[in-house]
Tab-separated table of C-alpha atoms and ligand atoms in Angstrom:
chain	number	residue	atom	x	y	z
S	367	MET	CA	73.112	33.749	61.946
S	368	LEU	CA	75.882	36.112	60.507
S	369	LYS	CA	76.643	36.554	64.790
S	370	ASP	CA	80.638	37.039	65.184
S	371	LYS	CA	80.949	35.886	61.551
S	372	ASN	CA	83.752	37.381	59.227
S	373	ILE	CA	82.479	38.186	55.637
S	374	ILE	CA	85.109	39.810	53.478
S	375	LEU	CA	82.697	42.315	50.828
S	376	GLY	CA	84.685	42.941	48.002
S	377	VAL	CA	83.033	45.916	46.803
S	378	THR	CA	83.592	46.548	42.697
S	379	GLY	CA	83.028	49.661	40.736
S	380	GLY	CA	79.695	49.538	39.378
S	381	ILE	CA	77.605	52.431	40.751
S	382	ALA	CA	75.728	50.032	43.189
S	383	ALA	CA	78.579	50.839	45.241
S	384	TYR	CA	76.940	53.251	46.756
S	385	LYS	CA	74.143	50.323	48.349
S	386	CYS	CA	76.821	49.081	50.022
S	387	VAL	CA	77.046	51.382	52.763
S	388	ASP	CA	73.842	50.167	53.946
S	389	LEU	CA	74.685	46.191	53.465
S	390	VAL	CA	77.831	46.770	55.755
S	391	SER	CA	75.436	48.399	58.416
S	392	ARG	CA	72.770	45.696	57.800
S	393	LEU	CA	75.296	43.146	58.411
S	394	ARG	CA	76.568	44.445	61.118
S	395	LYS	CA	73.245	44.700	62.340
S	396	GLN	CA	72.971	40.521	62.240
S	397	GLY	CA	75.806	40.853	64.968
S	398	ALA	CA	78.126	39.924	61.734
S	399	ASN	CA	82.310	40.987	61.516
S	400	VAL	CA	82.272	43.083	58.075
S	401	HIS	CA	86.018	43.517	56.649
S	402	VAL	CA	85.723	45.807	53.031
S	403	ILE	CA	87.948	45.387	49.938
S	404	LEU	CA	86.944	48.277	48.037
S	405	THR	CA	88.976	48.086	44.416
S	406	LYS	CA	90.346	50.616	42.751
S	407	GLY	CA	87.005	51.040	40.715
S	408	ALA	CA	84.468	51.023	43.258
S	409	GLN	CA	86.712	53.756	44.970
S	410	ASN	CA	84.859	56.137	42.455
S	411	PHE	CA	81.207	55.109	44.204
S	412	VAL	CA	82.056	54.671	47.570
S	413	THR	CA	84.361	56.253	49.817
S	414	GLU	CA	87.305	54.238	52.274
S	415	THR	CA	86.509	56.294	54.956
S	416	ALA	CA	82.433	55.325	54.459
S	417	MET	CA	82.898	52.028	54.894
S	418	ARG	CA	85.481	52.317	57.248
S	419	GLU	CA	83.047	54.522	59.747
S	420	ILE	CA	80.529	51.961	58.882
S	421	SER	CA	82.139	48.934	59.392
S	422	GLY	CA	84.413	49.286	61.801
S	423	ASN	CA	87.373	48.200	60.433
S	424	PRO	CA	90.162	49.189	58.290
S	425	VAL	CA	89.064	49.322	54.799
S	426	VAL	CA	91.379	47.767	52.483
S	427	THR	CA	91.914	49.793	49.263
S	428	SER	CA	95.505	48.577	47.857
S	429	MET	CA	97.825	45.066	47.777
S	430	TRP	CA	100.283	47.390	49.225
S	431	GLN	CA	98.821	49.995	51.899
S	432	GLU	CA	100.071	48.759	56.180
S	433	ILE	CA	96.998	47.883	57.923
S	434	GLN	CA	98.031	47.482	61.528
S	435	GLN	CA	95.344	44.655	62.260
S	436	TYR	CA	95.548	42.335	60.265
S	437	ASP	CA	98.977	39.982	59.336
S	438	VAL	CA	101.059	41.523	56.854
S	439	GLU	CA	100.691	38.871	54.500
S	440	HIS	CA	98.321	39.553	51.967
S	441	ILE	CA	96.445	36.472	52.127
S	442	ALA	CA	95.369	37.321	55.425
S	443	LEU	CA	91.448	38.597	54.723
S	444	ALA	CA	91.086	34.847	52.573
S	445	ARG	CA	92.494	32.891	55.529
S	446	LEU	CA	89.869	35.153	58.163
S	447	ALA	CA	86.656	35.181	55.950
S	448	ASP	CA	83.796	32.786	56.406
S	449	VAL	CA	82.096	33.876	54.049
S	450	VAL	CA	83.421	36.284	50.672
S	451	LEU	CA	80.518	38.226	49.494
S	452	VAL	CA	81.132	40.054	45.962
S	453	ALA	CA	79.012	42.767	45.782
S	454	PRO	CA	78.422	45.019	43.019
S	455	ALA	CA	80.299	41.843	41.459
S	456	THR	CA	81.208	43.331	37.800
S	457	ALA	CA	81.044	41.941	34.633
S	458	ASN	CA	85.535	42.961	34.485
S	459	VAL	CA	85.801	41.841	38.136
S	460	ILE	CA	83.783	38.249	36.933
S	461	ALA	CA	86.009	37.458	34.162
S	462	LYS	CA	88.819	38.535	35.785
S	463	CYS	CA	88.014	35.532	38.707
S	464	ALA	CA	86.994	32.990	35.975
S	465	CYS	CA	90.618	32.871	34.665
S	466	GLY	CA	92.164	33.011	37.913
S	467	MET	CA	93.541	36.671	37.946
S	468	ALA	CA	95.390	38.322	40.857
S	469	ASP	CA	95.834	41.211	40.497
S	470	ASP	CA	94.814	42.930	43.163
S	471	MET	CA	93.799	42.305	46.958
S	472	LEU	CA	90.437	41.301	45.128
S	473	THR	CA	91.058	39.087	43.340
S	474	THR	CA	93.840	37.494	45.414
S	475	THR	CA	91.901	37.072	48.355
S	476	LEU	CA	88.802	35.677	46.034
S	477	LEU	CA	92.161	33.263	44.999
S	478	ALA	CA	93.443	32.260	48.254
S	479	THR	CA	90.350	31.379	50.068
S	480	LYS	CA	89.182	28.207	50.572
S	481	ALA	CA	85.549	29.732	52.381
S	482	PRO	CA	81.867	30.043	50.351
S	483	VAL	CA	81.879	33.046	47.795
S	484	PHE	CA	78.879	34.872	46.439
S	485	PHE	CA	79.129	36.750	43.668
S	486	ALA	CA	75.864	39.477	43.129
S	487	PRO	CA	76.472	40.399	39.577
S	488	ALA	CA	74.880	44.106	38.818
S	489	MET	CA	75.530	45.325	35.290
S	490	ASN	CA	73.685	46.440	31.994
S	491	THR	CA	71.691	43.907	30.775
S	492	ASN	CA	73.788	43.141	27.530
S	493	MET	CA	76.399	42.659	29.377
S	494	TYR	CA	75.258	40.970	31.725
S	495	GLU	CA	73.165	38.597	28.901
S	496	ASN	CA	76.774	38.563	26.717
S	497	SER	CA	77.729	34.926	25.747
S	498	ILE	CA	81.177	36.163	27.716
S	499	THR	CA	79.848	36.854	30.851
S	500	GLN	CA	77.761	33.944	31.046
S	501	GLN	CA	79.388	31.401	30.543
S	502	ASN	CA	82.495	33.316	32.808
S	503	LEU	CA	79.204	33.067	35.559
S	504	HIS	CA	79.426	29.388	34.541
S	505	THR	CA	82.710	28.944	35.346
S	506	LEU	CA	82.458	30.284	38.404
S	507	GLN	CA	79.839	27.947	39.283
S	508	GLU	CA	80.899	25.012	38.665
S	509	ARG	CA	84.281	25.828	41.056
S	510	GLY	CA	81.882	26.038	43.366
S	511	CYS	CA	80.917	29.133	43.317
S	512	HIS	CA	77.310	31.082	44.802
S	513	ILE	CA	75.739	33.721	42.010
S	514	ILE	CA	72.927	35.554	43.553
S	515	ASP	CA	70.324	36.228	40.640
S	516	PRO	CA	70.764	39.879	39.433
S	517	ALA	CA	67.202	42.317	40.296
S	518	ALA	CA	65.133	43.251	37.010
S	519	GLY	CA	64.502	47.183	36.489
S	520	HIS	CA	65.360	50.597	35.256
S	521	LEU	CA	69.868	50.465	35.264
S	522	ALA	CA	71.695	53.411	35.817
S	523	CYS	CA	72.396	53.319	32.331
S	524	GLY	CA	68.870	54.511	31.485
S	525	THR	CA	67.894	50.981	29.984
S	526	SER	CA	65.597	48.321	31.717
S	527	GLY	CA	66.933	44.528	32.023
S	528	VAL	CA	67.973	42.137	34.406
S	529	GLY	CA	71.310	43.371	35.941
S	530	ARG	CA	70.085	45.212	39.075
S	531	MET	CA	72.175	44.472	42.434
S	532	PRO	CA	69.759	43.031	44.253
S	533	GLU	CA	68.937	45.255	47.332
S	534	PRO	CA	70.942	44.764	50.758
S	535	GLN	CA	68.284	43.260	52.759
S	536	GLU	CA	68.174	40.559	50.428
S	537	LEU	CA	72.248	39.768	50.578
S	538	VAL	CA	71.684	39.621	54.056
S	539	GLU	CA	69.264	37.143	53.509
S	540	ILE	CA	71.050	34.972	51.580
S	541	LEU	CA	73.988	34.695	53.715
S	542	VAL	CA	71.736	34.285	56.734
S	543	ASP	CA	69.740	31.391	54.651
S	544	PHE	CA	73.530	30.096	53.446
S	545	PHE	CA	74.355	29.877	57.161
S	546	ALA	CA	71.068	28.235	58.528
S	547	THR	CA	70.968	25.853	55.908
S	548	GLY	CA	74.619	24.865	55.835
S	549	LYS	CA	74.767	22.383	57.890
S	550	GLU	CA	71.594	20.650	56.955
S	551	LEU	CA	72.777	20.890	53.525
S	552	ALA	CA	73.530	16.877	52.236
S	553	GLU	CA	77.360	15.950	53.528
S	554	PRO	CA	80.084	16.914	50.815
S	555	ASP	CA	80.131	13.052	49.929
S	556	GLU	CA	76.704	13.050	48.808
S	557	ALA	CA	76.628	16.635	47.707
S	558	ASP	CA	79.624	15.595	45.489
S	559	SER	CA	77.202	13.188	43.838
S	560	ARG	CA	76.448	15.285	40.926
S	561	GLN	CA	80.081	14.981	39.614
S	562	HIS	CA	80.263	11.326	40.857
S	563	LEU	CA	76.782	11.694	38.533
S	564	ALA	CA	77.722	13.504	36.281
S	565	GLU	CA	80.958	10.708	35.182
S	566	GLU	CA	78.672	8.037	34.851
S	567	LEU	CA	75.390	9.505	33.406
S	568	ASP	CA	75.350	9.729	29.543
S	569	PHE	CA	71.807	11.066	27.994
S	570	SER	CA	73.851	11.628	24.126
S	571	GLY	CA	71.262	11.089	21.391
S	572	LEU	CA	68.336	11.556	23.733
S	573	ASN	CA	65.672	14.015	23.995
S	574	ILE	CA	64.705	15.587	27.266
S	575	LEU	CA	61.532	17.738	26.952
S	576	VAL	CA	61.616	19.816	30.569
S	577	THR	CA	59.074	22.353	32.087
S	578	ALA	CA	59.816	25.093	34.452
S	579	ALA	CA	58.487	28.267	36.404
S	580	GLY	CA	54.640	29.022	36.519
S	581	THR	CA	52.234	29.764	34.214
S	582	ARG	CA	50.453	33.459	34.358
S	583	GLU	CA	46.444	33.773	33.935
S	584	PRO	CA	45.633	37.050	32.268
S	585	ILE	CA	42.398	38.745	34.622
S	586	ASP	CA	42.935	42.035	32.344
S	587	PRO	CA	45.847	43.970	30.376
S	588	VAL	CA	48.101	44.820	32.637
S	589	ARG	CA	47.417	41.906	35.479
S	590	TYR	CA	47.393	37.840	36.046
S	591	ILE	CA	46.656	35.076	38.490
S	592	GLY	CA	49.992	33.877	39.396
S	593	ASN	CA	52.331	31.814	41.943
S	594	ARG	CA	56.079	31.677	43.406
S	595	SER	CA	57.277	29.587	41.197
S	596	SER	CA	61.152	30.908	40.508
S	597	GLY	CA	62.104	28.081	37.588
S	598	LYS	CA	65.578	27.256	39.676
S	599	MET	CA	64.178	23.714	40.272
S	600	GLY	CA	63.531	22.820	36.309
S	601	TYR	CA	66.401	24.709	35.313
S	602	ALA	CA	68.745	23.168	37.164
S	603	ILE	CA	67.211	19.663	35.611
S	604	ALA	CA	67.330	21.651	31.866
S	605	GLU	CA	71.419	22.072	32.700
S	606	ALA	CA	72.101	19.130	33.979
S	607	ALA	CA	70.382	16.831	31.360
S	608	ARG	CA	72.466	19.275	28.481
S	609	ASP	CA	75.469	19.266	30.434
S	610	LEU	CA	75.093	15.267	30.321
S	611	GLY	CA	75.052	15.084	26.979
S	612	ALA	CA	70.883	14.911	26.117
S	613	ASN	CA	69.084	17.432	23.576
S	614	VAL	CA	66.733	19.275	25.753
S	615	THR	CA	64.290	21.666	25.202
S	616	LEU	CA	62.915	24.135	27.923
S	617	ILE	CA	59.127	25.324	28.205
S	618	SER	CA	59.151	27.840	30.558
S	619	GLY	CA	56.783	30.288	32.374
S	620	PRO	CA	57.896	33.900	33.154
S	621	SER	CA	61.846	33.690	35.258
S	622	ALA	CA	64.020	36.047	36.031
S	623	LEU	CA	66.349	33.458	35.092
S	624	THR	CA	68.637	33.967	31.690
S	625	PRO	CA	67.650	31.917	29.131
S	626	LEU	CA	69.855	28.391	29.268
S	627	ALA	CA	72.167	28.514	26.636
S	628	GLY	CA	72.760	25.308	24.726
S	629	VAL	CA	68.890	24.074	24.589
S	630	ASN	CA	66.125	24.735	22.715
S	631	PHE	CA	64.353	27.787	24.768
S	632	PHE	CA	60.515	28.130	24.163
S	633	LYS	CA	58.806	30.691	27.019
S	634	VAL	CA	55.429	30.814	27.452
S	635	GLU	CA	52.739	32.736	29.612
S	636	SER	CA	49.851	30.884	30.003
S	637	ALA	CA	49.038	27.180	31.029
S	638	ARG	CA	47.162	27.243	27.267
S	639	ASP	CA	50.777	28.258	25.839
S	640	MET	CA	52.398	25.673	28.057
S	641	ARG	CA	50.132	23.060	26.832
S	642	ARG	CA	50.693	23.908	22.611
S	643	LEU	CA	54.231	23.671	22.995
S	644	VAL	CA	54.403	20.367	25.342
S	645	LEU	CA	52.053	18.417	22.906
S	646	GLU	CA	53.478	19.838	19.855
S	647	ASN	CA	57.609	18.138	21.596
S	648	PHE	CA	55.869	15.588	22.921
S	649	PRO	CA	56.322	12.874	19.912
S	650	GLU	CA	59.504	13.976	19.555
S	651	SER	CA	60.743	13.228	23.588
S	652	GLN	CA	62.048	10.423	24.952
S	653	ILE	CA	61.492	11.456	28.227
S	654	VAL	CA	59.543	14.286	29.697
S	655	ILE	CA	60.220	15.533	32.847
S	656	LYS	CA	57.087	18.748	34.284
S	657	ALA	CA	58.818	20.932	37.025
S	658	ALA	CA	55.737	23.790	36.231
S	659	ALA	CA	53.668	25.129	38.286
S	660	VAL	CA	50.941	25.025	36.004
S	661	ALA	CA	47.752	27.286	36.817
S	662	ASP	CA	44.871	24.741	37.306
S	663	TYR	CA	42.659	27.474	37.089
S	664	ARG	CA	41.918	30.392	34.297
S	665	VAL	CA	39.586	33.474	34.684
S	666	LYS	CA	37.223	32.156	32.811
S	667	ASN	CA	36.490	35.893	31.018
S	668	VAL	CA	39.604	37.812	30.782
S	669	ALA	CA	38.429	41.622	30.375
S	670	ASP	CA	39.633	43.860	27.229
S	671	HIS	CA	40.425	46.929	29.030
S	672	LYS	CA	42.154	47.400	32.626
S	673	ILE	CA	40.208	46.439	35.463
S	674	LYS	CA	38.625	50.153	37.190
S	675	LYS	CA	38.291	50.103	40.245
S	676	ASN	CA	35.355	51.303	42.374
S	677	ASP	CA	33.843	50.242	45.773
S	678	GLU	CA	32.403	47.109	44.622
S	679	GLU	CA	33.688	43.629	45.669
S	680	LEU	CA	35.316	42.178	42.181
S	681	THR	CA	34.365	38.662	41.450
S	682	LEU	CA	36.612	36.855	39.582
S	683	VAL	CA	34.672	33.703	37.599
S	684	LEU	CA	37.929	30.468	36.824
S	685	GLU	CA	37.435	27.679	34.730
S	686	LYS	CA	39.883	25.020	34.842
S	687	ASN	CA	42.458	24.522	32.809
S	688	PRO	CA	43.596	21.416	30.493
S	689	ASP	CA	46.231	19.120	33.106
S	690	ILE	CA	48.929	18.811	30.731
S	691	LEU	CA	50.277	15.895	32.187
S	692	LYS	CA	47.525	14.380	32.687
S	693	GLU	CA	47.121	14.201	28.374
S	694	LEU	CA	50.306	13.312	28.132
S	695	GLY	CA	50.192	10.268	30.474
S	696	GLN	CA	47.255	9.635	27.796
S	697	LYS	CA	49.358	10.151	24.881
S	698	LYS	CA	52.246	8.398	26.294
S	699	GLN	CA	53.739	5.721	23.647
S	700	LYS	CA	56.063	2.531	24.799
S	701	GLY	CA	59.763	3.583	25.816
S	702	GLN	CA	58.580	7.121	26.984
S	703	VAL	CA	59.462	8.065	30.467
S	704	LEU	CA	56.966	10.438	32.184
S	705	VAL	CA	58.080	12.339	35.603
S	706	GLY	CA	55.715	14.643	36.977
S	707	PHE	CA	55.927	16.869	40.458
S	708	ALA	CA	53.758	17.155	42.967
S	709	ALA	CA	54.085	19.814	45.162
S	710	GLU	CA	52.002	19.557	48.276
S	711	THR	CA	51.564	20.972	51.606
S	712	GLN	CA	50.197	18.043	53.820
S	713	ASN	CA	49.619	14.227	52.888
S	714	LEU	CA	52.740	13.634	50.531
S	715	ILE	CA	52.968	10.644	49.901
S	716	GLN	CA	48.895	10.341	49.578
S	717	TYR	CA	48.537	12.969	46.928
S	718	ALA	CA	52.083	12.096	45.259
S	719	GLN	CA	50.729	8.665	45.132
S	720	SER	CA	47.489	9.692	43.274
S	721	LYS	CA	48.922	11.939	40.675
S	722	LEU	CA	51.000	9.215	39.927
S	723	GLU	CA	48.170	6.741	38.756
S	724	LYS	CA	46.318	9.127	37.730
S	725	LYS	CA	48.489	10.775	34.966
S	726	ASN	CA	50.025	7.444	34.004
S	727	LEU	CA	54.105	8.871	35.127
S	728	ASP	CA	56.811	6.679	35.358
S	729	MET	CA	57.927	8.451	38.576
S	730	ILE	CA	56.737	11.522	40.531
S	731	VAL	CA	59.176	14.338	42.291
S	732	ALA	CA	57.401	14.183	45.799
S	733	ASN	CA	57.575	17.858	47.470
S	734	ASP	CA	57.524	19.049	50.450
S	735	VAL	CA	56.512	22.427	50.350
S	736	SER	CA	55.825	23.245	53.473
S	737	LYS	CA	59.346	23.160	54.932
S	738	PRO	CA	61.614	25.958	54.946
S	739	GLN	CA	64.265	26.023	52.002
S	740	ALA	CA	62.100	23.677	50.150
S	741	GLY	CA	60.617	24.693	47.379
S	742	PHE	CA	59.701	27.470	45.368
S	743	ASN	CA	61.610	30.003	45.072
S	744	VAL	CA	64.423	28.936	47.357
S	745	ASP	CA	68.133	27.115	45.320
S	746	THR	CA	67.129	23.944	48.023
S	747	ASN	CA	64.643	21.198	48.222
S	748	LEU	CA	63.045	18.528	50.129
S	749	ILE	CA	62.042	15.679	47.320
S	750	LYS	CA	61.085	12.203	47.847
S	751	LEU	CA	61.338	9.929	44.796
S	752	LEU	CA	58.059	7.526	44.406
S	753	LYS	CA	58.044	4.962	41.563
S	754	ARG	CA	55.490	2.466	39.606
S	755	ASP	CA	57.334	-0.380	41.415
S	756	GLY	CA	56.349	1.307	44.963
S	757	SER	CA	59.155	1.979	45.619
S	758	ILE	CA	60.027	5.690	47.765
S	759	GLU	CA	63.409	7.573	47.651
S	760	GLU	CA	63.827	9.920	50.525
S	761	LEU	CA	66.221	12.721	50.066
S	762	PRO	CA	68.069	15.208	52.386
S	763	LEU	CA	67.623	18.653	52.048
S	764	MET	CA	70.377	19.063	48.974
S	765	SER	CA	70.075	22.154	46.339
S	766	LYS	CA	68.461	21.685	43.328
S	767	LYS	CA	71.359	21.653	41.390
S	768	ASP	CA	72.742	18.174	42.897
S	769	LEU	CA	68.778	16.982	43.137
S	770	ALA	CA	68.588	17.697	39.418
S	771	TYR	CA	71.642	15.142	38.742
S	772	ILE	CA	69.811	12.361	41.502
S	773	ILE	CA	66.685	13.215	39.704
S	774	LEU	CA	68.250	12.676	36.526
S	775	ASN	CA	70.389	8.848	37.948
S	776	HIS	CA	66.124	7.394	38.345
S	777	VAL	CA	65.248	8.575	35.519
S	778	MET	CA	68.190	6.977	33.755
S	779	LYS	CA	67.085	3.683	35.408
S	780	ILE	CA	63.247	4.055	34.300
S	781	TYR	CA	64.845	4.863	30.950
S	782	ARG	CA	66.782	1.804	30.759
S	783	GLN	CA	64.145	-0.608	31.441
S	784	HIS	CA	61.540	0.819	29.106
S	785	ASN	CA	63.827	0.251	26.253
P	8	PMT	O1	60.290	26.826	39.942
P	8	PMT	P1	61.156	26.679	41.554
P	8	PMT	O2	60.782	28.333	42.460
P	8	PMT	O3	62.514	25.848	41.759
P	8	PMT	O4	60.051	25.716	42.910
P	8	PMT	C1	60.106	24.438	42.178
P	8	PMT	C2	58.198	23.876	42.415
P	8	PMT	C3	58.063	23.346	43.673
P	8	PMT	C4	57.533	24.747	41.443
P	8	PMT	C5	58.767	22.326	41.281
P	8	PMT	O5	59.369	21.597	42.286
P	8	PMT	C6	56.767	21.694	42.025
P	8	PMT	O6	56.987	21.284	42.860
P	8	PMT	N1	56.718	22.093	40.322
P	8	PMT	C7	55.217	20.818	40.846
P	8	PMT	C8	54.294	22.622	40.889
P	8	PMT	C9	52.674	21.460	40.209
P	8	PMT	O7	52.312	22.533	39.809
P	8	PMT	O8	52.709	20.874	41.500
P	8	PMT	P2	51.108	20.397	41.175
P	8	PMT	O9	51.213	19.068	41.691
P	8	PMT	O10	49.861	21.102	41.033
P	8	PMT	O11	50.756	19.415	39.729
P	8	PMT	C10	51.622	17.853	39.467
P	8	PMT	C11	52.007	18.078	38.338
P	8	PMT	O12	51.202	17.732	37.158
P	8	PMT	C12	53.090	18.563	38.244
P	8	PMT	O13	53.995	18.192	37.472
P	8	PMT	C13	52.617	20.133	37.007
P	8	PMT	O14	53.956	20.648	35.974
P	8	PMT	C14	51.558	19.340	36.522
P	8	PMT	N2	50.297	20.357	35.483
P	8	PMT	C15	49.348	21.035	36.576
P	8	PMT	C16	48.444	21.554	36.430
P	8	PMT	C17	47.718	21.441	35.089
P	8	PMT	N3	47.496	22.035	34.618
P	8	PMT	N4	49.354	20.507	34.065
P	8	PMT	C18	50.065	20.255	34.581
P	8	PMT	O15	51.106	19.569	33.798
């Protein structure tokens, strides 16, 4: 997928810069032409020589150096790029780009390019979570840049938390996926729907309850049963609803995503924790959208201490968890709108239809999780919207962020019919 693609890799001054030697090597193995720009800070962590040898191309370290291979003008790389990846992206470069500064070769290239841009933020957790950095990332995202979530783990500053640059292989996979799915993504006019719908939709004064991510059911103090839900779908809906003026309550299972600013945010672990908070918030909510992947079963006898391994088989007895959505369907009052998701790998319409009826929903988002780039832990999704009047709206593979607006558009239509 990366064969003959011109990838501009902007390396900035963070300790994770050392991983870029491996990153460039992996990109080249995929057939990409990699052109590296090292900021001044990055040169403290990785050398121009190493990057030149590994990329096979001249490395740009300054606005003013002579580079024989490119056109002389300083935006040549911006034009050449099929994609620009900034990895690691420091808080500093993110801030500069968010306000349109162009004071070195990397920021100049970023301002001048029309190619897709990916940022892989890597920094100390407090710097990453600082509302200024979050606002800057939000600004870049709003302008169409792709932000790659940092991983959690041990950081160079001696602390643990979110802020690690993802491993080079993961970054390569993100670019491969991008080029693989880019053509299948909705046409620009469909993708533009976010902007278009945002202008028409107004959720001011409405309380929307959204659930996201998967629950974890403990086995013992250190182990659990979980699933692959990242929270991306639910967070996208909560974020869109917030941006459209709603008062949003987001109840999330464990997720690596950053809690959204400007929403009432609750983090839960198990299905029963989620049920308690959902039921507490339900009476005040005009609209509920349940994107969470709730565990259907939990371990019957959770061990008080870590289960010790021996040579015997281990049997866990599971008991059923409460079906939160079904309970909401029973409690639903006139005027309230209840939307569920159905994650299916077969008989999509049939199973989703049955959940729509059994759980007394107004709409169900039938999610075909058997298809590539759809469902769990990816940025895109493939869904069909089923309503009580029997209508089915089929949508193409689209980003979860765009789908969030389309789902909310349908929700608003139902809400208006009921109120
Ligand atoms: O988080 P991402 O990585 O972005 O992935 C998104 C997603 C695939 C998780 C999402 O798009 C999705 O399909 N969510 C629903 C997953 C699911 O649990 O589906 P289900 O068919 O098992 O459940 C049907 C509905 O009942 C869901 O709305 C679920 O929240 C709800 N439910 C299920 C079981 C239960 N005990 N209580 C519930 O409320």
